């Protein structure tokens, strides 16, 4: 796999976590710090995170709204993080930034890479009842719940998925092939 940084080469999103693993508050702070240092358009930093550690009331409240497809593995994770994007200017329907969701994605990517370097694994997901989470967290109208991330120690039984080739990800326009 070429000369990739090991943390990029080895990161993957398990569908299974070690239910005996616990995440400490310090580790959560480090993960949030990784997200905080992500780049963003105009340095707008249009992201926010709600973190719940397993075996807490906050966790139980979130876990109630997992979809059937995510519940089996997300409920084994050590932490559930709700990833929010600042999409509108408060009390208006004006776009806050053209890149809000793009920037949130970068911040979450930073967090997942940091997690991997700490021996943790993340699976981002959309399989939850978004309206219920918005209501639960009293998310204001100018913010959007985009995804959640399950974080923990990967289960030894989880299997890594396939990946398209680099060639499939590179576009060569017809106009350029004639040159
Ligand atoms: C925005 C986003 C939404 C996702 N939603 C789900 C989901 O609802 N359920 C799920 O099992 N995985 C979900 N995933 C995980 C992807 O399926 C996974 O990252 C992809 O298969 C690539 O695998 P890898 O991360 O192991 O490289 C999501 C990932 C992203 C980035």
Coordinates of N, CA and C and ligand atoms in Angstrom, one line a residue:
X1 N 0.8 -1.2 0.0 CA 0.0 0.0 0.0 C 0.9 1.3 0.0
X2 N 1.7 1.5 -1.0 CA 2.6 2.6 -1.1 C 3.2 3.0 0.2
X3 N 3.7 4.2 0.4 CA 4.4 4.6 1.6 C 3.5 5.5 2.5
X4 N 2.3 5.0 2.8 CA 1.3 5.8 3.6 C 1.8 5.8 5.0
X5 N 1.4 6.9 5.7 CA 1.6 6.9 7.2 C 0.8 5.7 7.7
X6 N 1.4 5.0 8.7 CA 0.7 3.8 9.2 C -0.6 4.1 9.7
X7 N -0.8 5.3 10.3 CA -2.1 5.7 10.9 C -3.2 5.8 9.8
X8 N -2.8 6.2 8.7 CA -3.8 6.3 7.5 C -4.0 4.9 6.9
X9 N -2.9 4.2 6.8 CA -3.0 2.8 6.2 C -3.8 1.9 7.0
X10 N -3.7 2.0 8.3 CA -4.3 1.0 9.2 C -5.7 1.4 9.8
X11 N -6.1 2.6 9.6 CA -7.4 3.0 10.1 C -8.5 2.4 9.3
X12 N -9.5 1.9 10.1 CA -10.7 1.4 9.4 C -11.9 1.5 10.4
X13 N -13.1 1.2 10.0 CA -14.3 1.5 10.8 C -14.9 0.1 11.2
X14 N -14.6 -0.4 12.3 CA -15.2 -1.7 12.7 C -16.7 -1.7 12.9
X15 N -17.3 -2.8 12.6 CA -18.7 -3.0 13.0 C -18.7 -4.0 14.2
X16 N -18.1 -3.5 15.2 CA -18.0 -4.4 16.4 C -16.9 -3.8 17.3
X17 N -17.2 -3.6 18.6 CA -16.3 -3.0 19.6 C -16.2 -3.9 20.8
X18 N -15.2 -3.7 21.6 CA -14.9 -4.5 22.8 C -15.8 -3.9 23.9
X19 N -16.9 -4.6 24.3 CA -17.8 -4.0 25.3 C -17.1 -3.9 26.7
X20 N -15.9 -4.4 26.9 CA -15.3 -4.3 28.2 C -14.4 -3.0 28.3
X21 N -14.2 -2.4 27.1 CA -13.3 -1.3 27.1 C -14.0 0.0 27.6
X22 N -13.3 0.8 28.4 CA -13.8 2.1 28.9 C -13.0 3.2 28.4
X23 N -13.6 4.3 28.1 CA -12.8 5.5 27.6 C -12.8 6.5 28.7
X24 N -11.6 7.1 29.0 CA -11.4 8.0 30.1 C -11.7 9.5 29.6
X25 N -12.0 10.3 30.6 CA -12.2 11.7 30.2 C -11.1 12.4 29.5
X26 N -9.8 12.0 29.9 CA -8.6 12.6 29.3 C -8.6 12.3 27.8
X27 N -8.9 11.0 27.5 CA -8.8 10.6 26.1 C -9.9 11.3 25.3
X28 N -11.0 11.5 25.9 CA -12.1 12.3 25.2 C -11.6 13.7 24.9
X29 N -10.9 14.3 25.9 CA -10.3 15.7 25.7 C -9.3 15.7 24.5
X30 N -8.5 14.7 24.5 CA -7.5 14.6 23.4 C -8.2 14.5 22.0
X31 N -9.3 13.7 21.9 CA -10.0 13.5 20.7 C -10.7 14.8 20.3
X32 N -11.3 15.5 21.2 CA -11.9 16.8 20.9 C -10.8 17.8 20.5
X33 N -9.7 17.7 21.0 CA -8.6 18.7 20.7 C -8.1 18.4 19.2
X34 N -8.1 17.1 18.8 CA -7.7 16.8 17.5 C -8.7 17.4 16.5
X35 N -10.0 17.4 16.8 CA -11.0 18.0 16.0 C -10.9 19.5 15.9
X36 N -10.6 20.1 17.1 CA -10.5 21.5 17.2 C -9.4 22.1 16.3
X37 N -8.4 21.3 16.0 CA -7.3 21.9 15.2 C -7.5 21.6 13.7
X38 N -8.6 21.1 13.3 CA -8.9 20.9 11.8 C -9.0 22.2 11.1
X39 N -8.6 22.2 9.8 CA -8.8 23.4 9.0 C -10.3 23.7 8.7
X40 N -10.7 24.9 8.5 CA -12.0 25.2 8.1 C -12.1 26.5 7.3
X41 N -13.1 26.6 6.4 CA -13.2 27.8 5.5 C -13.3 29.1 6.4
X42 N -12.4 30.0 6.1 CA -12.4 31.3 6.9 C -12.1 31.1 8.3
X43 N -11.6 30.0 8.7 CA -11.4 29.6 10.1 C -12.7 29.7 10.9
X44 N -13.8 29.3 10.2 CA -15.2 29.4 10.8 C -15.4 28.4 11.9
X45 N -14.7 27.3 11.9 CA -14.8 26.2 12.9 C -16.3 25.9 13.2
X46 N -17.0 25.5 12.1 CA -18.5 25.3 12.2 C -18.9 24.0 12.7
X47 N -18.3 23.5 13.8 CA -18.6 22.2 14.3 C -18.9 22.2 15.8
X48 N -19.5 21.2 16.3 CA -19.7 21.0 17.7 C -19.9 19.5 17.9
X49 N -19.6 19.0 19.1 CA -19.7 17.6 19.4 C -20.4 17.4 20.8
X50 N -21.2 16.4 20.8 CA -21.8 16.0 22.1 C -21.3 14.6 22.4
X51 N -20.6 14.4 23.5 CA -20.0 13.2 23.8 C -20.7 12.5 24.9
X52 N -21.0 11.2 24.8 CA -21.6 10.4 25.9 C -20.7 9.1 26.1
X53 N -20.3 8.9 27.3 CA -19.6 7.7 27.6 C -20.5 6.6 28.0
X54 N -20.2 5.3 27.7 CA -21.1 4.2 28.0 C -21.3 4.1 29.5
X55 N -22.5 3.6 29.8 CA -22.9 3.5 31.3 C -23.0 4.8 32.0
X56 N -23.5 5.8 31.2 CA -23.9 7.1 31.8 C -25.4 7.3 31.3
X57 N -26.1 8.2 32.0 CA -27.5 8.5 31.5 C -27.5 9.2 30.2
X58 N -26.4 9.9 29.8 CA -26.3 10.6 28.5 C -26.2 9.5 27.4
X59 N -25.5 8.5 27.7 CA -25.3 7.4 26.7 C -26.7 6.7 26.5
X60 N -27.3 6.4 27.6 CA -28.6 5.7 27.5 C -29.6 6.5 26.7
X61 N -29.6 7.8 26.9 CA -30.5 8.6 26.2 C -30.2 8.6 24.7
X62 N -29.0 8.6 24.3 CA -28.6 8.6 22.9 C -28.9 7.2 22.3
X63 N -28.5 6.2 23.0 CA -28.6 4.8 22.5 C -30.0 4.4 22.2
X64 N -31.0 5.0 22.9 CA -32.4 4.8 22.6 C -32.7 5.1 21.1
X65 N -32.0 6.0 20.5 CA -32.3 6.5 19.2 C -31.5 5.9 18.1
X66 N -30.7 4.9 18.4 CA -29.9 4.2 17.3 C -30.8 3.4 16.4
X67 N -30.5 3.3 15.1 CA -31.3 2.5 14.2 C -31.0 1.1 14.4
X68 N -31.9 0.2 13.9 CA -31.7 -1.2 14.0 C -30.3 -1.7 13.4
X69 N -29.9 -1.0 12.4 CA -28.7 -1.4 11.7 C -27.4 -1.0 12.5
X70 N -27.5 0.1 13.3 CA -26.3 0.5 14.0 C -26.2 0.0 15.5
X71 N -27.4 -0.3 16.0 CA -27.5 -0.7 17.4 C -26.6 -1.9 17.8
X72 N -26.5 -2.9 17.0 CA -25.7 -4.1 17.4 C -24.2 -3.7 17.7
X73 N -23.6 -2.8 16.9 CA -22.2 -2.5 17.2 C -22.0 -1.2 17.9
X74 N -22.9 -0.2 17.6 CA -22.7 1.1 18.3 C -22.9 1.0 19.8
X75 N -23.8 0.1 20.2 CA -24.1 0.0 21.6 C -23.0 -0.8 22.4
X76 N -22.0 -1.2 21.6 CA -20.8 -1.8 22.3 C -19.6 -0.8 22.4
X77 N -19.8 0.3 21.8 CA -18.7 1.3 21.7 C -18.5 2.0 23.1
X78 N -17.3 2.5 23.3 CA -17.1 3.1 24.6 C -17.6 4.5 24.7
X79 N -17.7 5.2 23.5 CA -18.3 6.5 23.5 C -19.1 6.7 22.2
X80 N -20.2 7.5 22.3 CA -21.0 7.9 21.2 C -20.8 9.4 21.1
X81 N -20.5 9.9 19.9 CA -20.3 11.3 19.7 C -21.3 11.8 18.6
X82 N -22.1 12.8 19.0 CA -23.0 13.4 18.0 C -22.2 14.5 17.3
X83 N -22.1 14.5 16.0 CA -21.4 15.5 15.2 C -22.3 16.5 14.6
X84 N -22.1 17.8 15.0 CA -23.1 18.8 14.6 C -22.4 19.9 13.8
X85 N -23.1 20.5 12.8 CA -22.6 21.5 11.9 C -23.4 22.8 12.1
X86 N -22.7 23.9 12.1 CA -23.3 25.2 12.2 C -23.7 25.6 10.7
X87 N -25.0 25.4 10.4 CA -25.4 25.6 9.0 C -26.1 26.9 8.7
X88 N -26.7 27.6 9.7 CA -27.4 28.8 9.4 C -26.9 29.9 10.4
X89 N -27.1 31.2 9.9 CA -26.9 32.3 10.9 C -28.1 32.3 11.8
X90 N -27.8 32.4 13.1 CA -28.9 32.3 14.1 C -30.1 33.2 13.7
X91 N -31.3 32.6 13.9 CA -32.6 33.2 13.6 C -32.8 33.7 12.2
X92 N -32.0 33.1 11.3 CA -32.3 33.4 9.8 C -32.2 32.1 9.1
X93 N -32.5 32.2 7.8 CA -32.3 31.0 6.9 C -31.0 31.2 6.0
X94 N -30.2 32.2 6.4 CA -28.9 32.4 5.6 C -27.9 31.3 6.0
X95 N -27.3 30.9 4.9 CA -26.2 29.9 5.1 C -25.1 30.5 6.0
X96 N -24.6 29.8 7.0 CA -23.5 30.3 7.8 C -22.2 30.2 7.1
X97 N -22.0 29.1 6.4 CA -20.8 29.0 5.5 C -21.1 27.9 4.5
X98 N -20.6 28.2 3.3 CA -20.8 27.2 2.2 C -20.2 25.9 2.5
X99 N -19.2 25.9 3.5 CA -18.4 24.7 3.7 C -18.7 24.0 5.1
X100 N -19.8 24.4 5.7 CA -20.0 23.9 7.1 C -19.9 22.4 7.2
X101 N -20.6 21.7 6.4 CA -20.6 20.2 6.5 C -19.3 19.6 6.1
X102 N -18.7 20.2 5.0 CA -17.4 19.8 4.6 C -16.4 19.9 5.7
X103 N -16.4 21.1 6.4 CA -15.5 21.3 7.5 C -15.7 20.4 8.7
X104 N -17.0 20.1 9.0 CA -17.3 19.2 10.0 C -16.6 17.8 9.7
X105 N -16.8 17.4 8.4 CA -16.2 16.1 8.0 C -14.7 16.1 8.3
X106 N -14.0 17.2 8.0 CA -12.6 17.3 8.2 C -12.3 17.1 9.7
X107 N -13.1 17.8 10.5 CA -12.8 17.7 12.0 C -13.0 16.3 12.5
X108 N -14.1 15.7 12.0 CA -14.3 14.3 12.4 C -13.2 13.4 11.9
X109 N -12.7 13.7 10.7 CA -11.6 12.8 10.2 C -10.4 13.0 11.1
X110 N -10.1 14.2 11.5 CA -9.0 14.5 12.5 C -9.2 13.6 13.7
X111 N -10.4 13.6 14.2 CA -10.7 12.9 15.4 C -10.5 11.4 15.2
X112 N -10.9 10.9 14.1 CA -10.8 9.4 13.9 C -9.3 9.0 13.7
X113 N -8.5 9.9 13.1 CA -7.1 9.6 13.0 C -6.4 9.7 14.3
X114 N -6.7 10.7 15.1 CA -6.2 10.8 16.5 C -6.6 9.5 17.3
X115 N -7.8 9.1 17.1 CA -8.3 7.9 17.9 C -7.5 6.7 17.5
X116 N -7.3 6.6 16.2 CA -6.5 5.4 15.7 C -5.1 5.4 16.3
X117 N -4.5 6.6 16.4 CA -3.1 6.6 16.9 C -3.1 6.3 18.4
X118 N -4.3 6.3 19.1 CA -4.4 6.0 20.5 C -4.9 4.6 20.7
X119 N -4.9 3.8 19.6 CA -5.3 2.4 19.8 C -6.8 2.2 19.8
X120 N -7.5 3.3 19.4 CA -9.0 3.2 19.4 C -9.4 3.1 17.9
X121 N -10.7 2.8 17.7 CA -11.3 2.8 16.4 C -12.6 3.6 16.4
X122 N -13.0 4.1 15.3 CA -14.2 4.9 15.1 C -15.0 4.3 14.0
X123 N -16.3 4.3 14.1 CA -17.2 4.2 13.0 C -18.2 5.3 12.9
X124 N -18.1 6.2 11.9 CA -19.1 7.2 11.8 C -20.3 6.6 11.2
X125 N -21.5 7.2 11.5 CA -22.7 6.6 11.0 C -23.9 7.6 11.0
X126 N -24.8 7.3 10.1 CA -26.0 8.1 10.0 C -27.3 7.4 10.5
X127 N -27.1 6.1 10.8 CA -28.2 5.2 11.1 C -28.7 5.5 12.6
X128 N -29.4 6.6 12.7 CA -30.1 6.9 14.0 C -31.2 7.8 13.7
X129 N -32.1 8.0 14.7 CA -33.3 8.8 14.5 C -32.9 10.3 14.7
X130 N -32.6 11.0 13.6 CA -32.1 12.4 13.7 C -33.0 13.3 14.5
X131 N -34.3 13.3 14.1 CA -35.3 14.2 14.7 C -35.3 14.0 16.3
X132 N -35.2 12.7 16.7 CA -35.2 12.4 18.1 C -34.0 13.0 18.8
X133 N -32.8 12.9 18.1 CA -31.6 13.4 18.7 C -31.6 14.9 18.8
X134 N -32.2 15.6 17.7 CA -32.3 17.0 17.7 C -33.2 17.5 18.9
X135 N -34.2 16.7 19.1 CA -35.1 17.0 20.3 C -34.5 16.8 21.6
X136 N -33.8 15.6 21.7 CA -33.1 15.3 23.0 C -32.1 16.3 23.4
X137 N -31.3 16.8 22.4 CA -30.2 17.7 22.7 C -30.6 19.1 22.6
X138 N -31.9 19.3 22.3 CA -32.4 20.7 22.1 C -31.5 21.5 21.2
X139 N -31.2 20.9 20.0 CA -30.3 21.5 19.0 C -31.1 22.7 18.4
X140 N -30.4 23.9 18.5 CA -31.1 25.1 17.9 C -31.2 25.0 16.3
X141 N -32.1 25.7 15.8 CA -32.4 25.6 14.3 C -31.2 25.9 13.5
X142 N -30.2 26.7 13.9 CA -29.1 27.0 13.1 C -28.0 26.0 13.1
X143 N -28.2 24.9 13.9 CA -27.2 23.8 13.9 C -27.9 22.6 13.3
X144 N -27.1 21.7 12.7 CA -27.7 20.4 12.1 C -26.9 19.2 12.7
X145 N -27.6 18.2 13.1 CA -27.0 16.9 13.5 C -26.7 16.2 12.2
X146 N -25.4 15.9 11.9 CA -25.0 15.4 10.6 C -24.8 13.9 10.7
X147 N -23.9 13.5 11.7 CA -23.6 12.1 11.9 C -23.4 11.8 13.3
X148 N -23.1 10.6 13.7 CA -22.6 10.2 15.0 C -21.3 9.4 14.7
X149 N -20.5 9.3 15.8 CA -19.3 8.4 15.7 C -19.3 7.5 16.9
X150 N -19.2 6.2 16.7 CA -19.0 5.2 17.7 C -17.5 5.1 17.9
X151 N -17.0 5.2 19.1 CA -15.6 5.1 19.4 C -15.3 4.1 20.4
X152 N -14.3 3.3 20.2 CA -13.9 2.3 21.2 C -12.8 1.4 20.8
X153 N -12.6 0.3 21.4 CA -11.6 -0.6 20.9 C -12.2 -1.6 20.0
X154 N -11.6 -1.8 18.8 CA -12.3 -2.7 17.8 C -12.4 -4.1 18.3
X155 N -13.5 -4.8 18.1 CA -13.6 -6.2 18.4 C -12.7 -7.0 17.5
X156 N -12.1 -8.0 18.1 CA -11.2 -8.9 17.3 C -12.0 -9.6 16.2
X157 N -13.3 -9.6 16.3 CA -14.1 -10.4 15.3 C -14.5 -9.5 14.1
X158 N -14.3 -8.1 14.3 CA -14.7 -7.2 13.2 C -13.8 -7.4 12.0
X159 N -14.4 -7.2 10.8 CA -13.6 -7.4 9.5 C -13.6 -6.1 8.7
X160 N -12.5 -5.8 8.2 CA -12.3 -4.6 7.4 C -13.0 -4.8 6.0
X161 N -13.6 -3.7 5.5 CA -14.3 -3.7 4.2 C -13.4 -3.5 3.1
X162 N -13.9 -3.7 1.8 CA -13.0 -3.5 0.6 C -12.8 -2.1 0.3
X163 N -12.0 -1.8 -0.7 CA -11.6 -0.4 -1.1 C -11.5 -0.4 -2.6
X164 N -12.0 0.7 -3.2 CA -11.8 0.8 -4.7 C -10.4 1.2 -5.0
X165 N -9.9 0.9 -6.2 CA -8.5 1.2 -6.5 C -8.3 2.7 -6.7
X166 N -7.1 3.1 -6.6 CA -6.7 4.5 -6.7 C -7.2 5.0 -8.1
X167 N -7.0 4.1 -9.1 CA -7.4 4.4 -10.5 C -8.9 4.9 -10.6
X168 N -9.7 4.2 -9.8 CA -11.2 4.5 -9.8 C -11.5 5.9 -9.3
X169 N -10.5 6.4 -8.4 CA -10.8 7.7 -7.8 C -10.2 8.9 -8.5
X170 N -9.5 8.6 -9.6 CA -8.8 9.7 -10.4 C -9.6 9.9 -11.7
X171 N -10.0 11.1 -11.9 CA -10.8 11.4 -13.1 C -9.8 11.9 -14.2
X172 N -9.8 11.4 -15.4 CA -9.0 11.9 -16.5 C -10.0 12.3 -17.5
X173 N -10.2 13.7 -17.7 CA -11.1 14.2 -18.6 C -10.7 13.9 -20.1
X174 N -11.6 13.6 -21.0 CA -11.3 13.3 -22.3 C -10.4 14.3 -23.0
X175 N -10.6 15.6 -22.6 CA -9.9 16.7 -23.2 C -8.4 16.6 -22.9
X176 N -8.1 16.0 -21.8 CA -6.7 15.9 -21.4 C -5.9 14.7 -22.0
X177 N -6.7 13.7 -22.4 CA -6.0 12.5 -22.8 C -5.4 12.7 -24.2
X178 N -5.9 13.7 -25.0 CA -5.4 14.0 -26.3 C -4.0 14.6 -26.3
X179 N -3.7 15.2 -25.2 CA -2.4 16.0 -25.2 C -1.2 15.1 -25.2
Ligands
LIG1 C1 -20.9 10.3 6.5 C2 -20.8 8.8 6.9 C3 -21.9 8.1 7.2 C4 -21.8 6.8 7.5 N1 -23.0 6.1 7.8 C5 -22.9 4.8 8.2 C6 -24.0 4.1 8.6 O1 -25.1 4.7 8.8 N2 -23.9 2.8 9.0 C7 -22.7 2.2 8.9 O2 -22.6 1.0 9.2 N3 -21.6 2.8 8.5 C8 -21.6 4.1 8.1 N4 -20.5 4.8 7.7 C9 -19.2 4.0 7.7 C10 -18.8 3.7 6.3 O3 -19.6 2.7 5.8 C11 -17.3 3.3 6.3 O4 -16.5 4.4 6.6 C12 -16.9 2.8 4.9 O5 -17.5 1.6 4.6 C13 -15.4 2.7 4.6 O6 -14.9 1.8 5.6 P1 -13.6 2.2 6.4 O7 -14.0 3.4 7.2 O8 -13.4 1.0 7.3 O9 -12.5 2.5 5.5 C14 -20.6 6.1 7.4 C15 -19.4 6.8 7.1 C16 -19.5 8.2 6.8 C17 -18.2 8.9 6.5

